[in-house]
PDB file of C-alpha atoms in Angstrom:
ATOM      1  CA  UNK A 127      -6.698  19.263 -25.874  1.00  0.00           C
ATOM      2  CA  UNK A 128      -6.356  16.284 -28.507  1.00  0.00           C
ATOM      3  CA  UNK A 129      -4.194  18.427 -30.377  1.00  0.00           C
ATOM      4  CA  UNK A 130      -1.933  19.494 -27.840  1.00  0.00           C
ATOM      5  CA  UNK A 131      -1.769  15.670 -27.297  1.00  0.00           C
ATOM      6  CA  UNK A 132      -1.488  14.703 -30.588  1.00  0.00           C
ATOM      7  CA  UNK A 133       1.627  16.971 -30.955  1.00  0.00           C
ATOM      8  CA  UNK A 134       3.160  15.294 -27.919  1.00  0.00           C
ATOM      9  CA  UNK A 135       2.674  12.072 -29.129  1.00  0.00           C
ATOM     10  CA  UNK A 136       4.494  13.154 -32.200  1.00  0.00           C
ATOM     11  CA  UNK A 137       7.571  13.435 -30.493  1.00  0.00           C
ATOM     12  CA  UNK A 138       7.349  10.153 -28.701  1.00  0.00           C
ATOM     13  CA  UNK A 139       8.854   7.243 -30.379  1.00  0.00           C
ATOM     14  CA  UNK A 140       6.972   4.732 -32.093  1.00  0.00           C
ATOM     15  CA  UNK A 141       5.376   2.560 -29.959  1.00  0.00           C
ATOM     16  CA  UNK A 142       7.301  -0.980 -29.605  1.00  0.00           C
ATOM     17  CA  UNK A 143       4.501  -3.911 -29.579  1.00  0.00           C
ATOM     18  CA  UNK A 144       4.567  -5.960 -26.994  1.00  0.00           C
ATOM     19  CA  UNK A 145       4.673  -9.659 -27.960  1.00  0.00           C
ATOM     20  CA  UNK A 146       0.985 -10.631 -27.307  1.00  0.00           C
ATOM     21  CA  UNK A 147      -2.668  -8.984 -26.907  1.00  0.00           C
ATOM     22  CA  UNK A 148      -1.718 -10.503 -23.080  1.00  0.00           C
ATOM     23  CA  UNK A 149       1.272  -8.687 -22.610  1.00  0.00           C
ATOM     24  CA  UNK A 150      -0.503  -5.371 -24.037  1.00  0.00           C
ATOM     25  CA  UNK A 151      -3.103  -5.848 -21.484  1.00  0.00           C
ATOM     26  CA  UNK A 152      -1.151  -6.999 -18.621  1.00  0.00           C
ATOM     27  CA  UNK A 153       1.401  -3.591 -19.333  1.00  0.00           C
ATOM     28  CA  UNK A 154      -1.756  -1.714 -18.829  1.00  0.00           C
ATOM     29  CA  UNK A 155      -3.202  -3.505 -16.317  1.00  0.00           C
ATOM     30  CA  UNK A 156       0.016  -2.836 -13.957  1.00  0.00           C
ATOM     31  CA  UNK A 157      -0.962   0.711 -14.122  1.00  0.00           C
ATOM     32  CA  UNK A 158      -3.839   0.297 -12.443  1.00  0.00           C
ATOM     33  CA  UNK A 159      -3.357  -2.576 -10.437  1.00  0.00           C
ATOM     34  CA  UNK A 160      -3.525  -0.384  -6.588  1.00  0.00           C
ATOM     35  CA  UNK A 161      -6.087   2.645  -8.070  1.00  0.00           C
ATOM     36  CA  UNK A 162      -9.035   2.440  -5.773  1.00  0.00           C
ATOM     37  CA  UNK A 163     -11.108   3.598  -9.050  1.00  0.00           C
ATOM     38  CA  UNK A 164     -10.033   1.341 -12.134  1.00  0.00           C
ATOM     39  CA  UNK A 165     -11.234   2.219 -16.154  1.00  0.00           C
ATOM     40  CA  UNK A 166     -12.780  -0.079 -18.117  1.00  0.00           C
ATOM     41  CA  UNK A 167     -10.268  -1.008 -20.197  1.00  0.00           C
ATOM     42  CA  UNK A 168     -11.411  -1.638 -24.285  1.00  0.00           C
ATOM     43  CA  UNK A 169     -10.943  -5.221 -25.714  1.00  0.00           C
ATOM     44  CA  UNK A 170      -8.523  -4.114 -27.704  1.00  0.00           C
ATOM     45  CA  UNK A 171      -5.787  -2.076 -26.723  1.00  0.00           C
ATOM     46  CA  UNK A 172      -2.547  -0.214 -28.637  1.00  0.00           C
ATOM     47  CA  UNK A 173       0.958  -0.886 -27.293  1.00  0.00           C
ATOM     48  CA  UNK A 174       1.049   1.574 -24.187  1.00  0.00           C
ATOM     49  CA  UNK A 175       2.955   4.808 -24.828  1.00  0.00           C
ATOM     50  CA  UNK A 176       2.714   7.661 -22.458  1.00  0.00           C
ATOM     51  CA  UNK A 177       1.107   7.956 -18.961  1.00  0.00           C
ATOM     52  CA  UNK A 178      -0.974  11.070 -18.343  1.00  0.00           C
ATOM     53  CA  UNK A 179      -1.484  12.313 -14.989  1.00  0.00           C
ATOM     54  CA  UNK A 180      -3.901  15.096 -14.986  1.00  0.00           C
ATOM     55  CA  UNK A 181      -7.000  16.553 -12.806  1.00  0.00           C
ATOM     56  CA  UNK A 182     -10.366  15.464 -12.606  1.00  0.00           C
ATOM     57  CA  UNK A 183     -12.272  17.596 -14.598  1.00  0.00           C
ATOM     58  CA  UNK A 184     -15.594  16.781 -15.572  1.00  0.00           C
ATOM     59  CA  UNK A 185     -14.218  16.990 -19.397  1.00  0.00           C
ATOM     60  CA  UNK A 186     -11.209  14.873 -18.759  1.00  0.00           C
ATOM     61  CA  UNK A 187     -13.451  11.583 -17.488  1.00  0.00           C
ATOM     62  CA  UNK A 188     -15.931  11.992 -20.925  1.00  0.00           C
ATOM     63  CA  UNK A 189     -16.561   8.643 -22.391  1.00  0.00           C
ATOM     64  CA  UNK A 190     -15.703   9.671 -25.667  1.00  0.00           C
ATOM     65  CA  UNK A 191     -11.915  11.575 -24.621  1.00  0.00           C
ATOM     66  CA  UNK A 192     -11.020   8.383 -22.550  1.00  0.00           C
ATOM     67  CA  UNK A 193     -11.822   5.893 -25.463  1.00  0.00           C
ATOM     68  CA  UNK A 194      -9.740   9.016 -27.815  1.00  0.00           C
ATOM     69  CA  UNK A 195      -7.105   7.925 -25.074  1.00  0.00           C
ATOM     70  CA  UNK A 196      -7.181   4.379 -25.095  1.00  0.00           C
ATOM     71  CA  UNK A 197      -6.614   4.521 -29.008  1.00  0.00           C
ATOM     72  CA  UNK A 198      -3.908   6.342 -29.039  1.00  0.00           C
ATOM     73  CA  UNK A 199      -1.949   4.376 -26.302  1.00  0.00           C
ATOM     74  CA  UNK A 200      -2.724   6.593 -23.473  1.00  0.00           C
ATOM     75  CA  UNK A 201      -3.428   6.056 -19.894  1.00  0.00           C
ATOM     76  CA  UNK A 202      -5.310   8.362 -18.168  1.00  0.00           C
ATOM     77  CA  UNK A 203      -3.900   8.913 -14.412  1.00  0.00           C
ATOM     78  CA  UNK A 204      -6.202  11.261 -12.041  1.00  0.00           C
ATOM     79  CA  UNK A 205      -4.958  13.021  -9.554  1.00  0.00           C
ATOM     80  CA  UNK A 206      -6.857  12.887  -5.792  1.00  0.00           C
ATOM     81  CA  UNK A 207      -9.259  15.117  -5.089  1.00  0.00           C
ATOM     82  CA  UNK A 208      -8.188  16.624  -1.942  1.00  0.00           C
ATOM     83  CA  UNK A 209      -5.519  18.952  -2.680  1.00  0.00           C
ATOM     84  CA  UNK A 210      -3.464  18.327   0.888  1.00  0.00           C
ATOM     85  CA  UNK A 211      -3.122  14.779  -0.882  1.00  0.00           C
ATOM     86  CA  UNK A 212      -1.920  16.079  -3.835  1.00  0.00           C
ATOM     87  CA  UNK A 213       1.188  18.204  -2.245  1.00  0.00           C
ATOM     88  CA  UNK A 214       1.854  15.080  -0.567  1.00  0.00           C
ATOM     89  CA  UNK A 215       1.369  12.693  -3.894  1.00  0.00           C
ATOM     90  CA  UNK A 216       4.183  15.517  -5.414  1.00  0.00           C
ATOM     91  CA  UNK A 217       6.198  14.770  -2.309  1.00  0.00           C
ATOM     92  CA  UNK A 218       6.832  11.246  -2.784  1.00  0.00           C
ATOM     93  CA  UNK A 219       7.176  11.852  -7.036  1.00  0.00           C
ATOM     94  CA  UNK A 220      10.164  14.274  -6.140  1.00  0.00           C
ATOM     95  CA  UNK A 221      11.675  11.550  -3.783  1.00  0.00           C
ATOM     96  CA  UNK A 222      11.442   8.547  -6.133  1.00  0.00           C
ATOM     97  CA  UNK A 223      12.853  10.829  -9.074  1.00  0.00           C
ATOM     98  CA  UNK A 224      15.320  11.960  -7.311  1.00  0.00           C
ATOM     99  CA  UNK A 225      16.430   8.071  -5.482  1.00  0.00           C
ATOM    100  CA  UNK A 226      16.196   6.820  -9.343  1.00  0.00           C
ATOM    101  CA  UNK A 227      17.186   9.206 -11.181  1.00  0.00           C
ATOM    102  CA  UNK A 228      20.269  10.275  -8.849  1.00  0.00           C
ATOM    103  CA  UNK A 229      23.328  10.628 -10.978  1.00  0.00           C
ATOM    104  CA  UNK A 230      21.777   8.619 -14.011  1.00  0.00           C
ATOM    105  CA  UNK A 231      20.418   9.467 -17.676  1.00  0.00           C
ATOM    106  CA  UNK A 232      18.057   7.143 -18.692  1.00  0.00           C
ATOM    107  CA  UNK A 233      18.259   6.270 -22.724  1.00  0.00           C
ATOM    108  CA  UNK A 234      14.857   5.372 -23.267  1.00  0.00           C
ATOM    109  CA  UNK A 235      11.491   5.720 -21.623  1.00  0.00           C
ATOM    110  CA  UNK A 236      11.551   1.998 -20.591  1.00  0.00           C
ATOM    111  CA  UNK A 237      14.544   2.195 -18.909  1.00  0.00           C
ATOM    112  CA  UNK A 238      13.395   5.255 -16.871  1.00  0.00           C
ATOM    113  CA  UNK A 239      10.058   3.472 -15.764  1.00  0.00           C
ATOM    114  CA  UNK A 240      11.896   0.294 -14.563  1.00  0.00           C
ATOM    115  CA  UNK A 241      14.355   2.533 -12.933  1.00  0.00           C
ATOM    116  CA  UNK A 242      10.990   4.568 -11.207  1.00  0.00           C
ATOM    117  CA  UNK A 243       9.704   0.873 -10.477  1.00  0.00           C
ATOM    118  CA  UNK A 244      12.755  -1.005  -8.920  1.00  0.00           C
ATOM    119  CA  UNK A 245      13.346   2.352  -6.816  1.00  0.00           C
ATOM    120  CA  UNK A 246       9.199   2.004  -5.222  1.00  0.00           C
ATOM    121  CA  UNK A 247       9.511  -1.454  -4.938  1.00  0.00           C
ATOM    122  CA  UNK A 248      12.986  -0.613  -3.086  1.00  0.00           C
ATOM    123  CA  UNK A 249      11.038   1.687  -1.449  1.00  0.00           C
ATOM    124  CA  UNK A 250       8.198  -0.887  -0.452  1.00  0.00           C
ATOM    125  CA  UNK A 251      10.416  -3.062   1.182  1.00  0.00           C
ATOM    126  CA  UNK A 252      11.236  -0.353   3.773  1.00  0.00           C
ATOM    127  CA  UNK A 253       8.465   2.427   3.367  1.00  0.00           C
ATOM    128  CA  UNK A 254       9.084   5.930   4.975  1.00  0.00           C
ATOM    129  CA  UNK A 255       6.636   6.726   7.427  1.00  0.00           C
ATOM    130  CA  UNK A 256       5.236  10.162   6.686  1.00  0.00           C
ATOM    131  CA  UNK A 257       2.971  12.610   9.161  1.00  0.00           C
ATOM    132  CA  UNK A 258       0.248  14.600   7.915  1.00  0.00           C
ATOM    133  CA  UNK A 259       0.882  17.778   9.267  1.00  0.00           C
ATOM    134  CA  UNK A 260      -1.088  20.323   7.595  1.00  0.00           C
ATOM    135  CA  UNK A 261      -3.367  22.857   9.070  1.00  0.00           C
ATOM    136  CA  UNK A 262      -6.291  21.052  10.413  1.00  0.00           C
ATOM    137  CA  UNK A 263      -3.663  18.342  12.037  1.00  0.00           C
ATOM    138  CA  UNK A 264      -2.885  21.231  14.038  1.00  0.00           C
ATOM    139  CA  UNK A 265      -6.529  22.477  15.397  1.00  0.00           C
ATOM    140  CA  UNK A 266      -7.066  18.549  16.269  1.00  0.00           C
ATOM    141  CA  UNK A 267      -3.563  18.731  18.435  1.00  0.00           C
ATOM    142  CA  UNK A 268      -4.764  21.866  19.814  1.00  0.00           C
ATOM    143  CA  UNK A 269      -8.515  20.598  21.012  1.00  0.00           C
ATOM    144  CA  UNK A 270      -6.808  18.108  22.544  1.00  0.00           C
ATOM    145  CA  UNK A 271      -4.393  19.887  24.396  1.00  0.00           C
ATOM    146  CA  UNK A 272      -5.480  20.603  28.373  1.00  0.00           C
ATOM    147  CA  UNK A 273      -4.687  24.541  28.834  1.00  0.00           C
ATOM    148  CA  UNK A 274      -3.384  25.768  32.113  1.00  0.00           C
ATOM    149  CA  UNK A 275      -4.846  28.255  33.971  1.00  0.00           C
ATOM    150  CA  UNK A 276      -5.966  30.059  30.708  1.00  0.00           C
ATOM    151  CA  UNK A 277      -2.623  30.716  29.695  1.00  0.00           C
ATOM    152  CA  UNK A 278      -0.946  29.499  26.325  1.00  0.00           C
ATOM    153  CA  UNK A 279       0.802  26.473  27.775  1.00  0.00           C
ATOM    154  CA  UNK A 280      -1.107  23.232  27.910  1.00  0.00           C
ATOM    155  CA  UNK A 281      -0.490  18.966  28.460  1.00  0.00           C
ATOM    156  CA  UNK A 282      -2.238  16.243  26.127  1.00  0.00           C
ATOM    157  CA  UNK A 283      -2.843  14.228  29.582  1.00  0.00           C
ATOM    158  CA  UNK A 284      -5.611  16.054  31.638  1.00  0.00           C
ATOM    159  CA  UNK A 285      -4.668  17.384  34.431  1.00  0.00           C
ATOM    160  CA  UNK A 286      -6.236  16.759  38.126  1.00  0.00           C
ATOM    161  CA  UNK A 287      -7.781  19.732  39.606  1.00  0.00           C
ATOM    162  CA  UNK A 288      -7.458  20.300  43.411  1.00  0.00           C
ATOM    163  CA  UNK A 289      -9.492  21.977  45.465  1.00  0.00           C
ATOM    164  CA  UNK A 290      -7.995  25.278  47.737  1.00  0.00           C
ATOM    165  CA  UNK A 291      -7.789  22.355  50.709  1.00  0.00           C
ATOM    166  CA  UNK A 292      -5.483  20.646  48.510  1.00  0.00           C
ATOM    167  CA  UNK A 293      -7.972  17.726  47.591  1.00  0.00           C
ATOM    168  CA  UNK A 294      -8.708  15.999  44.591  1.00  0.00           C
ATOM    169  CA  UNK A 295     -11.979  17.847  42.932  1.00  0.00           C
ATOM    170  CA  UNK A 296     -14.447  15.228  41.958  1.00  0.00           C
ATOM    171  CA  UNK A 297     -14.426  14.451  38.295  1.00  0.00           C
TER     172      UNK A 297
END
């Protein structure tokens, strides 16, 4: 795996240092400014070259990888656990590539991350309201639906029995 990184890296260009030890920490800080798990970020850290997004394996979260990480300018980005949340995570990165990427070539890595940040703080400012409507969504719509007379058709408002008299049954 640190190979296969290592190559990658390779073909990145060199890392541009940011003006301070503040300004290194603060660019890697932003990255995990709304994770509801932060790392323990080092003391010292390298100028900030590539985000990795990758799964939570047990291997992946090692002290001793992560710290590999850090050094080589490296944050490590884990996707949720809950796969449902991860087709929807994949949503949203097709829509904000697409809203800032739409008709534009980036020249550099740091143009294409401001571009990806303006467009979700765009985004922010009037967020898209999505539904989860996966499988189990559905089996909690359907124990809440009110079937009629045992056939397929049903209301979400229960409905008032009568008796054959054409009163109200007690409820």
């Amino acid at each position: 795996m640190k190979e296969q990184l290592t190559d990658i890296l390779s073909t990145l260009p060199p890392a541009s240092a940011p003006v301070s030890a503040e300004a290194t920490r603060s660019q890697w800080q932003r990255w995990q400014a709304q994770l509801q798990v932060r790392i323990t970020l080092p003391a010292v850290l390298p100028p900030l070259r590539m985000l990795l997004v990758w799964d939570n394996l047990a291997g992946h979260k090692t002290p001793e990888m992560v710290l590999w990480l850090f050094a080589q300018g490296v944050m490590p980005l884990y996707t949720p656990l809950s796969g449902s949340w991860l087709n929807m995570a994949e949503a949203v990165q097709r829509i904000l590539k697409r809203r800032a990427l739409e008709g534009h070539h980036p020249q550099s890595w740091m143009e294409l991350m401001e571009w990806l940040e303006a467009t979700a703080q765009g985004w922010n400012q009037q967020p898209t309201p999505f539904i989860w409507n996966g499988r189990r969504a559905e089996r909690r719509r359907r124990a809440k639906l009110h079937r009629c007379s045992g056939s397929a058709a049903g209301t979400f408002r229960k409905l008032q029995r009568y008796h054959k008299n054409g009163s109200p049954s007690p409820k």
